[in-house]
PDB file of C-alpha atoms in Angstrom:
ATOM      1  CA  MET A   1     -31.101 -14.988 -19.574  1.00 40.00           C
ATOM      2  CA  ASN A   2     -28.044 -17.179 -19.908  1.00 44.00           C
ATOM      3  CA  ASN A   3     -25.292 -16.393 -22.307  1.00 56.00           C
ATOM      4  CA  ASN A   4     -25.358 -12.634 -22.598  1.00 78.00           C
ATOM      5  CA  GLN A   5     -24.085 -12.386 -19.006  1.00 88.00           C
ATOM      6  CA  CYS A   6     -20.654 -13.081 -20.352  1.00 90.00           C
ATOM      7  CA  ARG A   7     -18.813 -10.164 -21.940  1.00 91.00           C
ATOM      8  CA  VAL A   8     -15.602 -10.361 -23.878  1.00 92.00           C
ATOM      9  CA  TYR A   9     -12.946  -7.829 -24.743  1.00 94.00           C
ATOM     10  CA  TYR A  10      -9.821  -8.025 -26.833  1.00 96.00           C
ATOM     11  CA  PRO A  11      -6.791  -6.689 -24.965  1.00 96.00           C
ATOM     12  CA  PHE A  12      -3.887  -5.043 -26.739  1.00 95.00           C
ATOM     13  CA  VAL A  13      -1.340  -7.563 -27.940  1.00 96.00           C
ATOM     14  CA  GLY A  14       2.101  -6.022 -28.274  1.00 94.00           C
ATOM     15  CA  PRO A  15       4.668  -7.058 -30.868  1.00 95.00           C
ATOM     16  CA  PHE A  16       7.210  -7.772 -28.115  1.00 95.00           C
ATOM     17  CA  ASP A  17       5.091  -9.570 -25.514  1.00 96.00           C
ATOM     18  CA  PRO A  18       7.176 -12.273 -23.826  1.00 97.00           C
ATOM     19  CA  CYS A  19       4.438 -14.901 -23.557  1.00 96.00           C
ATOM     20  CA  PRO A  20       2.026 -16.316 -26.161  1.00 96.00           C
ATOM     21  CA  PRO A  21      -0.951 -13.941 -26.073  1.00 96.00           C
ATOM     22  CA  ILE A  22      -4.391 -14.481 -24.590  1.00 95.00           C
ATOM     23  CA  ARG A  23      -6.422 -12.656 -27.221  1.00 96.00           C
ATOM     24  CA  VAL A  24      -9.851 -12.760 -25.633  1.00 93.00           C
ATOM     25  CA  LYS A  25     -10.606 -11.837 -22.027  1.00 92.00           C
ATOM     26  CA  THR A  26     -13.978 -12.268 -20.363  1.00 90.00           C
ATOM     27  CA  TYR A  27     -15.903 -10.772 -17.508  1.00 92.00           C
ATOM     28  CA  VAL A  28     -19.362 -11.346 -16.076  1.00 93.00           C
ATOM     29  CA  VAL A  29     -22.280  -8.959 -15.808  1.00 94.00           C
ATOM     30  CA  PRO A  30     -24.744 -10.833 -13.568  1.00 94.00           C
ATOM     31  CA  PRO A  31     -28.490 -10.198 -13.873  1.00 94.00           C
ATOM     32  CA  ASN A  32     -28.752  -8.221 -10.623  1.00 94.00           C
ATOM     33  CA  GLN A  33     -27.121  -5.353 -12.528  1.00 94.00           C
ATOM     34  CA  PHE A  34     -30.278  -4.971 -14.594  1.00 94.00           C
ATOM     35  CA  ILE A  35     -32.949  -5.288 -11.893  1.00 94.00           C
ATOM     36  CA  PRO A  36     -32.922  -2.139  -9.736  1.00 94.00           C
ATOM     37  CA  PHE A  37     -35.716  -3.418  -7.495  1.00 96.00           C
ATOM     38  CA  GLN A  38     -37.040  -6.932  -7.807  1.00 96.00           C
ATOM     39  CA  PRO A  39     -40.644  -6.952  -9.123  1.00 96.00           C
ATOM     40  CA  MET A  40     -43.311  -9.093  -7.466  1.00 96.00           C
ATOM     41  CA  ASN A  41     -44.453 -12.429  -8.824  1.00 96.00           C
ATOM     42  CA  LEU A  42     -41.497 -13.338 -11.006  1.00 97.00           C
ATOM     43  CA  PRO A  43     -41.522 -16.903 -12.371  1.00 97.00           C
ATOM     44  CA  GLN A  44     -39.971 -19.412  -9.998  1.00 98.00           C
ATOM     45  CA  TYR A  45     -37.971 -22.621 -10.274  1.00 98.00           C
ATOM     46  CA  PRO A  46     -39.456 -25.792  -8.803  1.00 98.00           C
ATOM     47  CA  LEU A  47     -38.264 -25.949  -5.188  1.00 97.00           C
ATOM     48  CA  PRO A  48     -35.689 -28.774  -5.517  1.00 97.00           C
ATOM     49  CA  GLU A  49     -34.107 -27.024  -8.467  1.00 97.00           C
ATOM     50  CA  ALA A  50     -34.117 -23.694  -6.639  1.00 97.00           C
ATOM     51  CA  LEU A  51     -32.221 -25.327  -3.759  1.00 97.00           C
ATOM     52  CA  ARG A  52     -29.601 -26.597  -6.142  1.00 96.00           C
ATOM     53  CA  ARG A  53     -29.212 -23.347  -8.057  1.00 96.00           C
ATOM     54  CA  GLY A  54     -29.088 -21.043  -5.069  1.00 96.00           C
ATOM     55  CA  THR A  55     -31.994 -18.886  -6.191  1.00 97.00           C
ATOM     56  CA  LEU A  56     -35.730 -19.201  -6.533  1.00 97.00           C
ATOM     57  CA  TRP A  57     -35.898 -16.996  -9.617  1.00 97.00           C
ATOM     58  CA  PRO A  58     -34.569 -17.783 -13.085  1.00 96.00           C
ATOM     59  CA  ALA A  59     -34.264 -14.021 -13.629  1.00 96.00           C
ATOM     60  CA  LEU A  60     -31.495 -13.917 -10.991  1.00 96.00           C
ATOM     61  CA  PHE A  61     -29.614 -17.065 -11.954  1.00 95.00           C
ATOM     62  CA  SER A  62     -26.029 -16.479 -13.050  1.00 93.00           C
ATOM     63  CA  PRO A  63     -24.064 -19.434 -14.431  1.00 91.00           C
ATOM     64  CA  TYR A  64     -20.280 -19.625 -14.097  1.00 90.00           C
ATOM     65  CA  PRO A  65     -17.757 -20.021 -15.650  1.00 86.00           C
ATOM     66  CA  CYS A  66     -18.200 -18.222 -18.925  1.00 74.00           C
ATOM     67  CA  PRO A  67     -18.400 -20.578 -21.880  1.00 64.00           C
ATOM     68  CA  PRO A  68     -15.810 -18.951 -24.251  1.00 51.00           C
ATOM     69  CA  VAL A  69     -12.067 -19.467 -23.995  1.00 47.00           C
ATOM     70  CA  GLY A  70     -10.451 -16.507 -22.165  1.00 43.00           C
ATOM     71  CA  LYS A  71      -9.533 -17.582 -18.667  1.00 45.00           C
ATOM     72  CA  GLY A  72      -9.310 -21.258 -19.401  1.00 43.00           C
ATOM     73  CA  GLY A  73     -12.994 -22.158 -19.434  1.00 40.00           C
ATOM     74  CA  GLY A  74     -13.408 -25.621 -17.960  1.00 38.00           C
ATOM     75  CA  ASP A  75      -9.667 -26.084 -17.907  1.00 33.00           C
ATOM     76  CA  TYR A  76      -8.987 -25.168 -14.294  1.00 26.00           C
TER      77      TYR A  76
ATOM     78  CA  MET B   1      -0.075  19.596 -10.708  1.00 94.00           C
ATOM     79  CA  TRP B   2       1.539  17.171 -13.068  1.00 96.00           C
ATOM     80  CA  ILE B   3       1.824  16.833 -16.800  1.00 96.00           C
ATOM     81  CA  TYR B   4       1.624  13.268 -18.035  1.00 97.00           C
ATOM     82  CA  GLU B   5       3.614  12.018 -20.984  1.00 96.00           C
ATOM     83  CA  LYS B   6       2.163   8.822 -22.361  1.00 97.00           C
ATOM     84  CA  LYS B   7       5.454   6.982 -22.564  1.00 97.00           C
ATOM     85  CA  LEU B   8       7.842   5.293 -20.197  1.00 98.00           C
ATOM     86  CA  GLN B   9      10.889   7.027 -18.754  1.00 98.00           C
ATOM     87  CA  TYR B  10      13.049   4.243 -20.182  1.00 98.00           C
ATOM     88  CA  PRO B  11      11.955   1.420 -22.510  1.00 97.00           C
ATOM     89  CA  VAL B  12      10.817  -1.807 -20.893  1.00 97.00           C
ATOM     90  CA  ARG B  13      11.446  -4.882 -22.989  1.00 97.00           C
ATOM     91  CA  VAL B  14      10.714  -8.314 -21.550  1.00 97.00           C
ATOM     92  CA  SER B  15      11.914 -11.178 -23.715  1.00 97.00           C
ATOM     93  CA  LYS B  16      11.565 -14.253 -21.531  1.00 96.00           C
ATOM     94  CA  CYS B  17       8.166 -15.719 -20.635  1.00 97.00           C
ATOM     95  CA  ASP B  18       8.851 -16.030 -16.921  1.00 97.00           C
ATOM     96  CA  PRO B  19       5.817 -15.185 -14.723  1.00 97.00           C
ATOM     97  CA  ARG B  20       7.862 -16.188 -11.651  1.00 97.00           C
ATOM     98  CA  MET B  21       9.889 -13.020 -12.083  1.00 98.00           C
ATOM     99  CA  ALA B  22       6.684 -10.953 -11.778  1.00 98.00           C
ATOM    100  CA  LYS B  23       6.311 -12.172  -8.205  1.00 97.00           C
ATOM    101  CA  PHE B  24       9.808 -10.970  -7.336  1.00 98.00           C
ATOM    102  CA  LEU B  25       9.426  -7.650  -9.152  1.00 98.00           C
ATOM    103  CA  ALA B  26       6.485  -6.921  -6.845  1.00 98.00           C
ATOM    104  CA  GLU B  27       9.076  -6.101  -4.181  1.00 98.00           C
ATOM    105  CA  GLN B  28       9.837  -2.893  -6.070  1.00 98.00           C
ATOM    106  CA  TYR B  29       6.152  -2.240  -6.759  1.00 98.00           C
ATOM    107  CA  GLY B  30       4.536  -2.498  -3.339  1.00 98.00           C
ATOM    108  CA  GLY B  31       7.461  -3.358  -1.068  1.00 97.00           C
ATOM    109  CA  ALA B  32       8.880  -1.366   1.837  1.00 97.00           C
ATOM    110  CA  ASP B  33      11.689   0.033  -0.305  1.00 97.00           C
ATOM    111  CA  GLY B  34       9.723   0.024  -3.524  1.00 97.00           C
ATOM    112  CA  GLU B  35       8.878   2.834  -5.905  1.00 98.00           C
ATOM    113  CA  LEU B  36       5.416   3.494  -4.460  1.00 98.00           C
ATOM    114  CA  ALA B  37       6.854   3.947  -0.976  1.00 98.00           C
ATOM    115  CA  ALA B  38       9.587   6.187  -2.373  1.00 98.00           C
ATOM    116  CA  ALA B  39       7.247   8.432  -4.365  1.00 98.00           C
ATOM    117  CA  LEU B  40       4.779   8.867  -1.526  1.00 98.00           C
ATOM    118  CA  ARG B  41       7.542   9.400   1.018  1.00 98.00           C
ATOM    119  CA  TYR B  42       9.256  12.224  -0.877  1.00 98.00           C
ATOM    120  CA  LEU B  43       6.144  13.956  -2.150  1.00 98.00           C
ATOM    121  CA  ASN B  44       4.796  14.032   1.404  1.00 98.00           C
ATOM    122  CA  GLN B  45       7.981  15.110   3.187  1.00 98.00           C
ATOM    123  CA  ARG B  46       8.517  18.058   0.848  1.00 97.00           C
ATOM    124  CA  TYR B  47       5.933  20.266   2.579  1.00 98.00           C
ATOM    125  CA  THR B  48       7.882  20.519   5.809  1.00 97.00           C
ATOM    126  CA  ILE B  49      11.466  20.770   4.616  1.00 96.00           C
ATOM    127  CA  PRO B  50      13.638  23.881   4.114  1.00 95.00           C
ATOM    128  CA  ASP B  51      12.936  25.746   0.884  1.00 93.00           C
ATOM    129  CA  GLN B  52      16.164  24.900  -0.873  1.00 92.00           C
ATOM    130  CA  VAL B  53      15.421  21.160  -1.035  1.00 96.00           C
ATOM    131  CA  ILE B  54      11.646  21.166  -1.694  1.00 97.00           C
ATOM    132  CA  GLY B  55      12.213  21.120  -5.440  1.00 97.00           C
ATOM    133  CA  LEU B  56      14.554  18.153  -5.153  1.00 98.00           C
ATOM    134  CA  LEU B  57      11.938  16.104  -3.304  1.00 98.00           C
ATOM    135  CA  THR B  58       9.292  17.092  -5.865  1.00 98.00           C
ATOM    136  CA  ASP B  59      11.499  16.088  -8.779  1.00 98.00           C
ATOM    137  CA  ILE B  60      12.688  12.798  -7.323  1.00 98.00           C
ATOM    138  CA  GLY B  61       9.231  11.887  -6.014  1.00 98.00           C
ATOM    139  CA  THR B  62       7.826  12.479  -9.471  1.00 98.00           C
ATOM    140  CA  GLU B  63      10.533  10.372 -11.069  1.00 98.00           C
ATOM    141  CA  GLU B  64       9.729   7.542  -8.660  1.00 98.00           C
ATOM    142  CA  PHE B  65       6.231   7.431 -10.136  1.00 98.00           C
ATOM    143  CA  ALA B  66       7.803   7.076 -13.568  1.00 98.00           C
ATOM    144  CA  HIS B  67       9.794   4.144 -12.175  1.00 98.00           C
ATOM    145  CA  LEU B  68       6.647   2.679 -10.640  1.00 98.00           C
ATOM    146  CA  GLU B  69       5.095   2.729 -14.076  1.00 98.00           C
ATOM    147  CA  MET B  70       8.070   0.860 -15.530  1.00 98.00           C
ATOM    148  CA  ILE B  71       7.860  -1.834 -12.859  1.00 98.00           C
ATOM    149  CA  ALA B  72       4.116  -2.100 -13.478  1.00 98.00           C
ATOM    150  CA  THR B  73       4.807  -2.597 -17.177  1.00 98.00           C
ATOM    151  CA  MET B  74       7.250  -5.412 -16.430  1.00 98.00           C
ATOM    152  CA  ILE B  75       4.821  -7.184 -14.091  1.00 98.00           C
ATOM    153  CA  TYR B  76       1.923  -6.705 -16.485  1.00 98.00           C
ATOM    154  CA  LYS B  77       3.834  -8.079 -19.453  1.00 97.00           C
ATOM    155  CA  LEU B  78       4.891 -11.134 -17.440  1.00 97.00           C
ATOM    156  CA  THR B  79       1.438 -11.984 -16.084  1.00 97.00           C
ATOM    157  CA  LYS B  80      -1.154 -10.818 -18.613  1.00 96.00           C
ATOM    158  CA  ASP B  81      -0.951 -13.938 -20.752  1.00 96.00           C
ATOM    159  CA  ALA B  82      -0.644 -16.492 -17.980  1.00 96.00           C
ATOM    160  CA  THR B  83      -3.501 -18.878 -17.251  1.00 95.00           C
ATOM    161  CA  PRO B  84      -4.561 -19.439 -13.622  1.00 95.00           C
ATOM    162  CA  LYS B  85      -2.609 -22.693 -13.709  1.00 96.00           C
ATOM    163  CA  GLN B  86       0.561 -21.006 -14.971  1.00 97.00           C
ATOM    164  CA  LEU B  87       0.240 -18.305 -12.316  1.00 97.00           C
ATOM    165  CA  GLU B  88      -0.052 -20.991  -9.672  1.00 97.00           C
ATOM    166  CA  GLU B  89       3.077 -22.690 -10.963  1.00 97.00           C
ATOM    167  CA  ALA B  90       4.827 -19.317 -10.809  1.00 97.00           C
ATOM    168  CA  GLY B  91       4.020 -19.034  -7.110  1.00 97.00           C
ATOM    169  CA  LEU B  92       1.239 -16.536  -7.769  1.00 97.00           C
ATOM    170  CA  GLY B  93      -1.692 -18.790  -6.863  1.00 97.00           C
ATOM    171  CA  ALA B  94      -2.494 -16.781  -3.738  1.00 97.00           C
ATOM    172  CA  HIS B  95      -2.281 -13.594  -5.770  1.00 97.00           C
ATOM    173  CA  PHE B  96      -4.693 -14.949  -8.368  1.00 97.00           C
ATOM    174  CA  ALA B  97      -7.169 -16.024  -5.697  1.00 97.00           C
ATOM    175  CA  SER B  98      -7.500 -12.421  -4.593  1.00 96.00           C
ATOM    176  CA  HIS B  99      -6.621 -10.336  -7.647  1.00 96.00           C
ATOM    177  CA  ASP B 100      -6.903 -12.442 -10.828  1.00 95.00           C
ATOM    178  CA  SER B 101      -4.007 -11.113 -12.875  1.00 95.00           C
ATOM    179  CA  ALA B 102      -4.551  -7.533 -11.696  1.00 97.00           C
ATOM    180  CA  LEU B 103      -1.541  -5.754 -10.276  1.00 98.00           C
ATOM    181  CA  PHE B 104      -1.619  -4.973  -6.593  1.00 98.00           C
ATOM    182  CA  TYR B 105       0.558  -3.034  -4.201  1.00 98.00           C
ATOM    183  CA  ASN B 106       2.134  -5.843  -2.249  1.00 97.00           C
ATOM    184  CA  ASN B 107       5.680  -7.079  -1.822  1.00 97.00           C
ATOM    185  CA  ALA B 108       7.245 -10.248  -3.203  1.00 97.00           C
ATOM    186  CA  ALA B 109       5.855 -12.234  -0.283  1.00 96.00           C
ATOM    187  CA  GLY B 110       2.324 -10.919  -0.890  1.00 96.00           C
ATOM    188  CA  VAL B 111       2.216  -8.551   2.103  1.00 97.00           C
ATOM    189  CA  PRO B 112       0.116  -5.494   1.157  1.00 98.00           C
ATOM    190  CA  TRP B 113       1.734  -2.066   1.113  1.00 98.00           C
ATOM    191  CA  THR B 114       1.280   0.002   4.241  1.00 98.00           C
ATOM    192  CA  ALA B 115       1.984   3.635   5.100  1.00 98.00           C
ATOM    193  CA  ALA B 116       3.996   2.306   8.048  1.00 97.00           C
ATOM    194  CA  TYR B 117       6.790   1.692   5.514  1.00 98.00           C
ATOM    195  CA  ILE B 118       7.387   5.424   5.191  1.00 97.00           C
ATOM    196  CA  GLN B 119       8.027   8.211   7.638  1.00 96.00           C
ATOM    197  CA  ALA B 120       7.774  11.963   7.899  1.00 97.00           C
ATOM    198  CA  LYS B 121       9.507  13.247  10.981  1.00 97.00           C
ATOM    199  CA  GLY B 122       9.390  16.950  10.208  1.00 96.00           C
ATOM    200  CA  ASP B 123      13.097  17.136  10.987  1.00 97.00           C
ATOM    201  CA  PRO B 124      15.042  17.849   7.793  1.00 96.00           C
ATOM    202  CA  LEU B 125      18.059  15.725   8.650  1.00 96.00           C
ATOM    203  CA  ALA B 126      16.016  12.801   9.939  1.00 97.00           C
ATOM    204  CA  ASP B 127      13.874  12.843   6.804  1.00 98.00           C
ATOM    205  CA  LEU B 128      16.763  13.221   4.373  1.00 98.00           C
ATOM    206  CA  TYR B 129      18.770  10.451   6.017  1.00 98.00           C
ATOM    207  CA  GLU B 130      15.725   8.202   5.707  1.00 97.00           C
ATOM    208  CA  ASP B 131      15.543   9.120   2.029  1.00 98.00           C
ATOM    209  CA  ILE B 132      19.212   8.261   1.476  1.00 98.00           C
ATOM    210  CA  ALA B 133      18.717   4.915   3.213  1.00 98.00           C
ATOM    211  CA  ALA B 134      15.641   4.218   1.107  1.00 98.00           C
ATOM    212  CA  GLU B 135      17.570   4.853  -2.096  1.00 98.00           C
ATOM    213  CA  GLU B 136      20.405   2.547  -1.055  1.00 98.00           C
ATOM    214  CA  LYS B 137      17.943  -0.194  -0.093  1.00 98.00           C
ATOM    215  CA  ALA B 138      16.162   0.172  -3.410  1.00 98.00           C
ATOM    216  CA  ARG B 139      19.505  -0.022  -5.212  1.00 98.00           C
ATOM    217  CA  ALA B 140      20.283  -3.264  -3.376  1.00 98.00           C
ATOM    218  CA  THR B 141      16.855  -4.677  -4.230  1.00 98.00           C
ATOM    219  CA  TYR B 142      17.460  -3.934  -7.907  1.00 98.00           C
ATOM    220  CA  GLN B 143      20.778  -5.761  -7.680  1.00 98.00           C
ATOM    221  CA  TRP B 144      19.113  -8.877  -6.285  1.00 98.00           C
ATOM    222  CA  LEU B 145      16.431  -8.685  -8.971  1.00 98.00           C
ATOM    223  CA  ILE B 146      19.083  -8.403 -11.692  1.00 98.00           C
ATOM    224  CA  ASP B 147      20.764 -11.464 -10.151  1.00 98.00           C
ATOM    225  CA  MET B 148      17.489 -13.408 -10.311  1.00 98.00           C
ATOM    226  CA  THR B 149      16.802 -13.159 -14.049  1.00 97.00           C
ATOM    227  CA  ASP B 150      18.793 -14.104 -17.115  1.00 97.00           C
ATOM    228  CA  ASP B 151      16.577 -12.042 -19.429  1.00 98.00           C
ATOM    229  CA  VAL B 152      19.084  -9.496 -20.716  1.00 98.00           C
ATOM    230  CA  ASP B 153      16.374  -7.085 -21.865  1.00 98.00           C
ATOM    231  CA  LEU B 154      14.698  -7.080 -18.468  1.00 98.00           C
ATOM    232  CA  GLN B 155      18.123  -6.703 -16.869  1.00 98.00           C
ATOM    233  CA  ASP B 156      18.753  -3.669 -19.048  1.00 98.00           C
ATOM    234  CA  SER B 157      15.696  -1.821 -17.714  1.00 98.00           C
ATOM    235  CA  LEU B 158      16.503  -2.887 -14.145  1.00 98.00           C
ATOM    236  CA  LYS B 159      20.070  -1.614 -14.515  1.00 98.00           C
ATOM    237  CA  PHE B 160      18.737   1.774 -15.583  1.00 98.00           C
ATOM    238  CA  LEU B 161      16.476   1.885 -12.524  1.00 98.00           C
ATOM    239  CA  ARG B 162      19.339   0.821 -10.258  1.00 98.00           C
ATOM    240  CA  GLU B 163      21.528   3.602 -11.603  1.00 98.00           C
ATOM    241  CA  ARG B 164      18.813   6.165 -10.890  1.00 98.00           C
ATOM    242  CA  GLU B 165      18.830   5.060  -7.230  1.00 98.00           C
ATOM    243  CA  VAL B 166      22.558   5.764  -7.114  1.00 98.00           C
ATOM    244  CA  VAL B 167      22.013   9.258  -8.510  1.00 98.00           C
ATOM    245  CA  HIS B 168      19.090   9.974  -6.196  1.00 98.00           C
ATOM    246  CA  ALA B 169      21.107   8.958  -3.138  1.00 98.00           C
ATOM    247  CA  MET B 170      23.836  11.349  -4.272  1.00 98.00           C
ATOM    248  CA  ARG B 171      21.351  14.215  -4.638  1.00 98.00           C
ATOM    249  CA  PHE B 172      19.910  13.563  -1.198  1.00 98.00           C
ATOM    250  CA  LYS B 173      23.399  13.584   0.297  1.00 97.00           C
ATOM    251  CA  GLU B 174      23.977  16.949  -1.352  1.00 96.00           C
ATOM    252  CA  ALA B 175      20.690  18.153   0.141  1.00 96.00           C
ATOM    253  CA  VAL B 176      21.926  17.156   3.589  1.00 96.00           C
ATOM    254  CA  GLN B 177      25.074  19.128   2.901  1.00 93.00           C
ATOM    255  CA  LEU B 178      23.049  22.195   1.891  1.00 91.00           C
ATOM    256  CA  ILE B 179      21.141  22.056   5.141  1.00 91.00           C
ATOM    257  CA  VAL B 180      24.230  21.450   7.271  1.00 90.00           C
ATOM    258  CA  ASP B 181      26.292  24.137   5.514  1.00 86.00           C
ATOM    259  CA  ASP B 182      23.728  26.809   6.237  1.00 69.00           C
ATOM    260  CA  ARG B 183      24.765  26.776   9.894  1.00 68.00           C
ATOM    261  CA  GLU B 184      28.332  27.722   9.045  1.00 68.00           C
ATOM    262  CA  GLN B 185      27.384  30.481   6.672  1.00 73.00           C
ATOM    263  CA  LYS B 186      28.600  33.849   7.842  1.00 77.00           C
ATOM    264  CA  LYS B 187      25.595  36.082   8.005  1.00 75.00           C
ATOM    265  CA  VAL B 188      25.808  39.843   8.200  1.00 82.00           C
ATOM    266  CA  TYR B 189      22.631  41.562   9.146  1.00 80.00           C
TER     267      TYR B 189
END
């Protein structure tokens, strides 16, 4: 449930663009998009880890930023 | 109803990688005297204006949307390939925090567009004089924008847009004349 949250698309790159192109753009589709109503008894993180991650359930955890290039990754 | 042609009214070529200019161009995108304000102002006023100038407001209002699209193209070209860091250096850090590199209807200082920028008084002369003033202010804004860039290709598109403001102001002045003249017309019933 980790890496497929990150989607990429390839924007149009014109022949006369003034700046060097960014060829890959990314956006996030977090897991809540796929769970219409949370089922009972989902697996849980150990409590200290849940506190750190912000959620009790691995099924809802959404890492950020996206790993691929796009918006600069770990650069900013 | 409108018919859309998938091309710009006049070509937009941007040759200099200068995201700073995008911030200034926003004045004509979502500013008080910008193209959005102009289009919405005219297309709204036209319902309550004498018949002989309705068509003029429709035509000019429609053209303003074509101008809006040109400005959008300029801003998009200047910002689409900028990283968050480059946007920040261009003075667009606050914009990025709210909009990423999406375009938004705000002025060069980041103030969002508001309907308070435009007016519809229902009085033909009051409305047409406002329209003339708006065109002259937009012309001046284009002049300052032309002064702010040394990209000759961008200047070329801006000069076209500036010239259209001159023509629109002229047409609005003629519309005023049409409305004023009607009073002196000798009418035989």
